[in-house]
PDB file of C-alpha atoms in Angstrom:
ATOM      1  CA  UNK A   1     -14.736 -49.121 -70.627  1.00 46.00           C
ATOM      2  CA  UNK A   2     -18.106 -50.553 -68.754  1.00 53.00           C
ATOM      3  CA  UNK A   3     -18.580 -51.610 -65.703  1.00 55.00           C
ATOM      4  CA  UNK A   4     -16.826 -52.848 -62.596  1.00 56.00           C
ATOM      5  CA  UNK A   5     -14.776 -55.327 -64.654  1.00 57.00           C
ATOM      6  CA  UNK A   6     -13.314 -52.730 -67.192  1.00 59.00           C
ATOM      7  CA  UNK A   7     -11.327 -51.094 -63.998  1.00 58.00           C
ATOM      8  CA  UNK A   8      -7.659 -51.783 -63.958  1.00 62.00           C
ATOM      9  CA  UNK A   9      -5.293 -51.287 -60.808  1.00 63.00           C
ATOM     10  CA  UNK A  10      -2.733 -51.191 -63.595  1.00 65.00           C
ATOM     11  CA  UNK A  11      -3.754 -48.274 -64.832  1.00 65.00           C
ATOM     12  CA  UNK A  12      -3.037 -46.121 -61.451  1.00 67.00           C
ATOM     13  CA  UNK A  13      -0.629 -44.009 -61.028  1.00 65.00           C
ATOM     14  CA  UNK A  14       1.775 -45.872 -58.617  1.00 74.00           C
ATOM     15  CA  UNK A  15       3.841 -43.523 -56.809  1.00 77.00           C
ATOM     16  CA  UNK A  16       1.364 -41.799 -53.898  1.00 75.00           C
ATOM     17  CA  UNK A  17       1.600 -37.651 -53.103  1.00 68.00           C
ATOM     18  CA  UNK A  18       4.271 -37.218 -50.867  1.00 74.00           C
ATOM     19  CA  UNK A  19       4.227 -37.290 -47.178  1.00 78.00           C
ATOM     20  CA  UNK A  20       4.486 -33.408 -47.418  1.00 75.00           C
ATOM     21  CA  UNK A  21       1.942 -32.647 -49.543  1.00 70.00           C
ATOM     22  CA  UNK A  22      -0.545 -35.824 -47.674  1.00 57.00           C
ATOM     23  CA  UNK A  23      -0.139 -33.608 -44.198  1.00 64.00           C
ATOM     24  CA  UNK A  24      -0.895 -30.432 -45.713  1.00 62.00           C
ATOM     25  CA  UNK A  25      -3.693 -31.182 -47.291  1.00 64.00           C
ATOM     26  CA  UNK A  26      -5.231 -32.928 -44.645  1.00 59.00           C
ATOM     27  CA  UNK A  27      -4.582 -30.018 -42.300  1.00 54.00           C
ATOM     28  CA  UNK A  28      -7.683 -28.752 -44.275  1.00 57.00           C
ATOM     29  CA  UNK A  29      -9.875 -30.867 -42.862  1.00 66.00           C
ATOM     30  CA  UNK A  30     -11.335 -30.179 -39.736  1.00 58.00           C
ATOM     31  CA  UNK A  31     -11.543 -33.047 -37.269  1.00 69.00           C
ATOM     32  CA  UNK A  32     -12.715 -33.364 -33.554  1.00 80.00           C
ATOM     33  CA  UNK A  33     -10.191 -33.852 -31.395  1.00 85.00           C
ATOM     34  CA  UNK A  34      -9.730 -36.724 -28.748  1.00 94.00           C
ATOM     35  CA  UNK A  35      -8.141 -38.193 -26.090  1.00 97.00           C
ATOM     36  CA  UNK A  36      -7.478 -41.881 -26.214  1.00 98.00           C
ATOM     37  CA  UNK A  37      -6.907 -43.834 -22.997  1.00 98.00           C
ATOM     38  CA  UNK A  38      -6.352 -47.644 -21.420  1.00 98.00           C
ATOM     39  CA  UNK A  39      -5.175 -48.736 -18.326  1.00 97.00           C
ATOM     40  CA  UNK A  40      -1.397 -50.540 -17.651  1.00 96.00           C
ATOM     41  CA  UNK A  41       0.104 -52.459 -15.005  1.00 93.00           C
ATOM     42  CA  UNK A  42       1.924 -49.293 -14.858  1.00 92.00           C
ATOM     43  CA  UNK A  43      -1.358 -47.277 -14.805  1.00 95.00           C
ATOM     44  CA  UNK A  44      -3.268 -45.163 -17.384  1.00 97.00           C
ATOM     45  CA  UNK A  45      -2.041 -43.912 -20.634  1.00 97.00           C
ATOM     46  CA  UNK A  46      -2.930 -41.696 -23.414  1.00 97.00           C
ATOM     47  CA  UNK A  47      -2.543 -39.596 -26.293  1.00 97.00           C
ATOM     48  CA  UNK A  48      -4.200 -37.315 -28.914  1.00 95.00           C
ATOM     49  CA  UNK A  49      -6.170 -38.006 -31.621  1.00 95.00           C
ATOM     50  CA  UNK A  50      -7.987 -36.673 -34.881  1.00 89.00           C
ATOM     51  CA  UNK A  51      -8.002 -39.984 -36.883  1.00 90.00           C
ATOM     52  CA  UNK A  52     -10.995 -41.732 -34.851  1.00 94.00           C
ATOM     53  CA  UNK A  53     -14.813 -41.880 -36.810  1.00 94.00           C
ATOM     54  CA  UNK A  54     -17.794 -44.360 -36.703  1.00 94.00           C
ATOM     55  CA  UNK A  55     -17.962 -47.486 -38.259  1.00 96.00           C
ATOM     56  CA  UNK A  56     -21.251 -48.811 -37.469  1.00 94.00           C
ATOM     57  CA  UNK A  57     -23.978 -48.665 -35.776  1.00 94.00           C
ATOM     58  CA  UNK A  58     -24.691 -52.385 -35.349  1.00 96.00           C
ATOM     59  CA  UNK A  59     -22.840 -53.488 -33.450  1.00 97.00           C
ATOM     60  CA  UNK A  60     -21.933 -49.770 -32.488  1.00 97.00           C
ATOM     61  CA  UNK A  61     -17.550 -49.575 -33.557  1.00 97.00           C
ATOM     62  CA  UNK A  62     -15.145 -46.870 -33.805  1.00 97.00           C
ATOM     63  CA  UNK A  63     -11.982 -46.916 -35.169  1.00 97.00           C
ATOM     64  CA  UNK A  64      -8.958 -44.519 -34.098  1.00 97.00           C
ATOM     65  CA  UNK A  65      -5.174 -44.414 -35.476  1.00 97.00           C
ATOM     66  CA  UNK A  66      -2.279 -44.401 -33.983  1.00 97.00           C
ATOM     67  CA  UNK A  67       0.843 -43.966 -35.303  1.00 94.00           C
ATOM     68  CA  UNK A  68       3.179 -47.431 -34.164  1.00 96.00           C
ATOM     69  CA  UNK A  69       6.027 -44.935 -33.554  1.00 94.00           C
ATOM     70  CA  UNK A  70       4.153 -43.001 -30.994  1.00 95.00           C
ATOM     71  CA  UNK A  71       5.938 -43.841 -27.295  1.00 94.00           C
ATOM     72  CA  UNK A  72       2.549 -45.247 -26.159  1.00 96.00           C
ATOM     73  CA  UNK A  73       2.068 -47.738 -29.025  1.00 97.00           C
ATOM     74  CA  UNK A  74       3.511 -51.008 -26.568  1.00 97.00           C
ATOM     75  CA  UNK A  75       0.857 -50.167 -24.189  1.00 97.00           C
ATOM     76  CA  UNK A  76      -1.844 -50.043 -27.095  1.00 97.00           C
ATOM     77  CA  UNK A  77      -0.461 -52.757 -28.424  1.00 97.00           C
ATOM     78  CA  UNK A  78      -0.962 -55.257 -25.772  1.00 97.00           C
ATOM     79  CA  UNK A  79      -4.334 -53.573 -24.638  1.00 97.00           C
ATOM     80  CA  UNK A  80      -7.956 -55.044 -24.981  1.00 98.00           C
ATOM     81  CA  UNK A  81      -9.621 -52.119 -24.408  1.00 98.00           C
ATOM     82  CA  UNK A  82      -9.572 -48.284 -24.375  1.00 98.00           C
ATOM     83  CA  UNK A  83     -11.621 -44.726 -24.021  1.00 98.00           C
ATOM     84  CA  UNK A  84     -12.215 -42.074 -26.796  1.00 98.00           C
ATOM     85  CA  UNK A  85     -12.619 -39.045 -25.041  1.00 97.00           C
ATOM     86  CA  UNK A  86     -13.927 -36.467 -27.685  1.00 95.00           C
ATOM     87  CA  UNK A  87     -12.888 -33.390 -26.116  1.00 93.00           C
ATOM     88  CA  UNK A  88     -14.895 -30.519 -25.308  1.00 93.00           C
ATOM     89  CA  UNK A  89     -13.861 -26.821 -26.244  1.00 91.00           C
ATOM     90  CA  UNK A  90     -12.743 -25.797 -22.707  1.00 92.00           C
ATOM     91  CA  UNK A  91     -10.074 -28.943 -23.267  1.00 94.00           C
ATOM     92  CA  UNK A  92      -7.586 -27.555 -25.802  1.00 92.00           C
ATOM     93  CA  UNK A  93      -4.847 -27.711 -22.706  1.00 93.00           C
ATOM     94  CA  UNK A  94      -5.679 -31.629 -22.105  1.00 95.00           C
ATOM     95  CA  UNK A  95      -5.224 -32.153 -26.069  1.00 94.00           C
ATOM     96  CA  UNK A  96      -2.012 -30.647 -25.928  1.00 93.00           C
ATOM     97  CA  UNK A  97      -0.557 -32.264 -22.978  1.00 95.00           C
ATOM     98  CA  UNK A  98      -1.542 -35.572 -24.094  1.00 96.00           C
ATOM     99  CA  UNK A  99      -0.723 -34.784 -28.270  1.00 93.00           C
ATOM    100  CA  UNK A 100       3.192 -33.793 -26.665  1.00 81.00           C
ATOM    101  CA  UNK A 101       6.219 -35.416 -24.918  1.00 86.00           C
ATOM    102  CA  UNK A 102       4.801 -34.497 -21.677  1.00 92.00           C
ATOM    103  CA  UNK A 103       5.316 -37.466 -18.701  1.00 94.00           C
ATOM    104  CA  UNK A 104       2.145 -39.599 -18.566  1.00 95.00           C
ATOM    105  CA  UNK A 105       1.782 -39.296 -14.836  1.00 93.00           C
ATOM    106  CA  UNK A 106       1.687 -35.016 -15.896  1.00 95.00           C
ATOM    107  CA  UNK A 107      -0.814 -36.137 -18.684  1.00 96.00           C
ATOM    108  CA  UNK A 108      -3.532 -36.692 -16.456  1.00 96.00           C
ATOM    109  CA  UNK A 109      -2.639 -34.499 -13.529  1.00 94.00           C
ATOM    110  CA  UNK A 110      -5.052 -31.368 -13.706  1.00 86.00           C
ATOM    111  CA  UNK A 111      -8.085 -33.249 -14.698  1.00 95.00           C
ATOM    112  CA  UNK A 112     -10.643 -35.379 -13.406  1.00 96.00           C
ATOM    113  CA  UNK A 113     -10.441 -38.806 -14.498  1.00 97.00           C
ATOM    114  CA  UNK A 114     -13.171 -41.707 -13.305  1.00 97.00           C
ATOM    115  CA  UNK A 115     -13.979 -45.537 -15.243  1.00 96.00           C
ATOM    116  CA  UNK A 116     -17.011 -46.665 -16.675  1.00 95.00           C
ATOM    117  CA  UNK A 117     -17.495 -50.092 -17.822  1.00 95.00           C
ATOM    118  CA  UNK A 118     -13.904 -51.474 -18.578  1.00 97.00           C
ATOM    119  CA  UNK A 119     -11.137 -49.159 -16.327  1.00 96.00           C
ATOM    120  CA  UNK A 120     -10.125 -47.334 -19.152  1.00 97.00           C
ATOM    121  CA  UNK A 121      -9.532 -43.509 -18.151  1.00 98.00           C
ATOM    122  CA  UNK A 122     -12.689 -41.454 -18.687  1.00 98.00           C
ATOM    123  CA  UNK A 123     -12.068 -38.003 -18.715  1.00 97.00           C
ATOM    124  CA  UNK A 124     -14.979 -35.850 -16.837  1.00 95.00           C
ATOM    125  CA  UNK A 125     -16.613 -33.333 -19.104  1.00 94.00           C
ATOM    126  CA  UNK A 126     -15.861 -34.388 -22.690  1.00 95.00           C
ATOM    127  CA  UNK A 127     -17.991 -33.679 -24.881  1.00 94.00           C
ATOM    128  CA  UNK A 128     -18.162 -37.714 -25.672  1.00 94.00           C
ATOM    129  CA  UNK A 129     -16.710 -40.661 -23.769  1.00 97.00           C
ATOM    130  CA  UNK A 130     -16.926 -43.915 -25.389  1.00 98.00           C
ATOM    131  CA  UNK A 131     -15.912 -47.157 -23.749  1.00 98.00           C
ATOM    132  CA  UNK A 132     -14.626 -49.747 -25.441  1.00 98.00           C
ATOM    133  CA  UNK A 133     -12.891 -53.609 -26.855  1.00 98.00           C
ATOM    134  CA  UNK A 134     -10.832 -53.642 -29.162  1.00 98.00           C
ATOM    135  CA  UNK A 135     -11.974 -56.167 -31.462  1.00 98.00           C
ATOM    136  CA  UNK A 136      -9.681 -55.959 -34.075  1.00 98.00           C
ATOM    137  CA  UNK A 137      -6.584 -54.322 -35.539  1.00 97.00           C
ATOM    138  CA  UNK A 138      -5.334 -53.991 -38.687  1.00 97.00           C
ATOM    139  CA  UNK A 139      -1.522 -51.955 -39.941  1.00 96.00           C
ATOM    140  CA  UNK A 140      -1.318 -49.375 -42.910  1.00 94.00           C
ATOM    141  CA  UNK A 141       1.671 -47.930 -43.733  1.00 89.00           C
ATOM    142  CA  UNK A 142       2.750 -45.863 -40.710  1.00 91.00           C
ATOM    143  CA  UNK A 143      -0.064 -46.450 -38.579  1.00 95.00           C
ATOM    144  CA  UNK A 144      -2.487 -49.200 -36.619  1.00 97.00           C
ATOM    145  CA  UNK A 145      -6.120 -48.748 -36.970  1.00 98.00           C
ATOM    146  CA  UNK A 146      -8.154 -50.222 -34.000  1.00 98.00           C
ATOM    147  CA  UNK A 147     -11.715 -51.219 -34.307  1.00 98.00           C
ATOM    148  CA  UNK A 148     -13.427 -50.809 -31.233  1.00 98.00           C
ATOM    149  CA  UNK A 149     -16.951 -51.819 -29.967  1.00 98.00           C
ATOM    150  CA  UNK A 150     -18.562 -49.478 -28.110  1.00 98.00           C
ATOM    151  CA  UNK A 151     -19.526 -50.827 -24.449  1.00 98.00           C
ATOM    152  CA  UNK A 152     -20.771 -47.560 -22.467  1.00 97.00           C
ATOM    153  CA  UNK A 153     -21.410 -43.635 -23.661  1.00 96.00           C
ATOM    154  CA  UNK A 154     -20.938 -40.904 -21.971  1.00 94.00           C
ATOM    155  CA  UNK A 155     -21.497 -37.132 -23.271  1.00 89.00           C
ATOM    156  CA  UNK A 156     -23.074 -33.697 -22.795  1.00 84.00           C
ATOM    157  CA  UNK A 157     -25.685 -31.637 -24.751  1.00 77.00           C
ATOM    158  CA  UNK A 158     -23.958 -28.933 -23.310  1.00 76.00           C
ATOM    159  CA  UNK A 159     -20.487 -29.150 -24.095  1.00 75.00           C
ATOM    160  CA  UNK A 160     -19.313 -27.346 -27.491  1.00 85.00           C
ATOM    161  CA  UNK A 161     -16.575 -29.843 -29.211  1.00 88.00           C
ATOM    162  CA  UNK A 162     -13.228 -28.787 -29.977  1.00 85.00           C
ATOM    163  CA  UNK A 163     -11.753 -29.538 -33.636  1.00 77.00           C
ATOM    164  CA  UNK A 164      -8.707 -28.646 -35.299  1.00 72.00           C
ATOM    165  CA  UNK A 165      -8.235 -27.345 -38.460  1.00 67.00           C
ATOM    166  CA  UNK A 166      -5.132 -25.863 -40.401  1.00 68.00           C
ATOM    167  CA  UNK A 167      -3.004 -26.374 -37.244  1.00 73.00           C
ATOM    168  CA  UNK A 168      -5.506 -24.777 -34.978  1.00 67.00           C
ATOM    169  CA  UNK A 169      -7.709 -25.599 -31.946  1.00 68.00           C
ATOM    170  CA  UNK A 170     -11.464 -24.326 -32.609  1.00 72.00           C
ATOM    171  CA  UNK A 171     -14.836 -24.478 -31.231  1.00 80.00           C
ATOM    172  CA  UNK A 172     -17.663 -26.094 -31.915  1.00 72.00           C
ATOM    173  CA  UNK A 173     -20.672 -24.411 -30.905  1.00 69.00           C
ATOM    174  CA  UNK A 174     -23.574 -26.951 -29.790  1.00 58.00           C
ATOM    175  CA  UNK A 175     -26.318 -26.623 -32.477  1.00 51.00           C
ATOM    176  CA  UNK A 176     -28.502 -23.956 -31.656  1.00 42.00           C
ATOM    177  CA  UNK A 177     -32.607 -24.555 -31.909  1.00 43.00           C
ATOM    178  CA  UNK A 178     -32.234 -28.475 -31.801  1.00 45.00           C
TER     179      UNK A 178
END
């Protein structure tokens, strides 16, 4: 076999790892943990996520995940645009409240919220709020993956990020010497 032509999708294995196995061995790798928000008719909604990276730079786009059986999926589904909040370490309680079956109006009770560019819930003292369209959307299996172009940052040099790893909450400590 040479080259990019001698590769067959015949030749792979077919049947995937099962759920199971998929969640616990992602559980082993550490991700930041955020807060995505949009605004409703109703008024603001949320949950947590880990599935959210860059893109690109040009123009700047994120992308987050979210699974289409989560309760808040309708809301995300009709929405044009939204706010990554990447929370900071003092924020585990905000991750769990918004990663659980807590009310929505009780989601965002206990924190300061405030808009940037396009009403979506910013959360004050993130370690990185990004404002944002939704520019495209695409399904996989279980979940929706939006693309979203970043309109207006927000963050702090100061804030140590929070990640979770193996089914924990941990801190990131801001780079020391930078």
């Amino acid at each position: 076999m040479t080259g990019p032509s001698a590769f067959r999708t015949e030749d792979l294995p077919l049947a995937p790892v099962d759920a199971t196995m998929f969640k616990e061995g992602m559980s082993r790798l550490g991700a930041a943990v955020g807060v995505v928000t949009t605004s409703t008719a109703n008024g603001p909604v949320g949950f947590t996520a880990t599935a959210i990276c860059s893109v690109t730079d040009t123009p700047p786009t994120l992308l987050v995940c979210l699974n289409r059986s989560a309760s808040v999926h309708p809301d995300f589904d009709r929405a044009t645009t939204l706010c990554i909040n990447m929370l900071a370490a003092n924020q585990e309680v905000v991750a769990q409240l918004f990663g659980g079956r807590t009310a929505m109006v009780e989601r965002f009770d206990g924190s300061t919220w405030k808009t940037l560019r396009t009403g979506a819930p910013v959360l004050s003292g993130a370690a990185l709020s990004a404002d944002c369209q939704i520019t495209e959307r695409l399904s996989v299996g279980s979940h929706d993956i939006l693309f979203c172009r970043v309109l207006a940052l927000e963050f702090s040099d100061d804030a140590p990020a929070l990640a979770y790893h193996r089914r924990q909450f941990h801190s990131l400590p801001a780079c020391v010497g930078r």
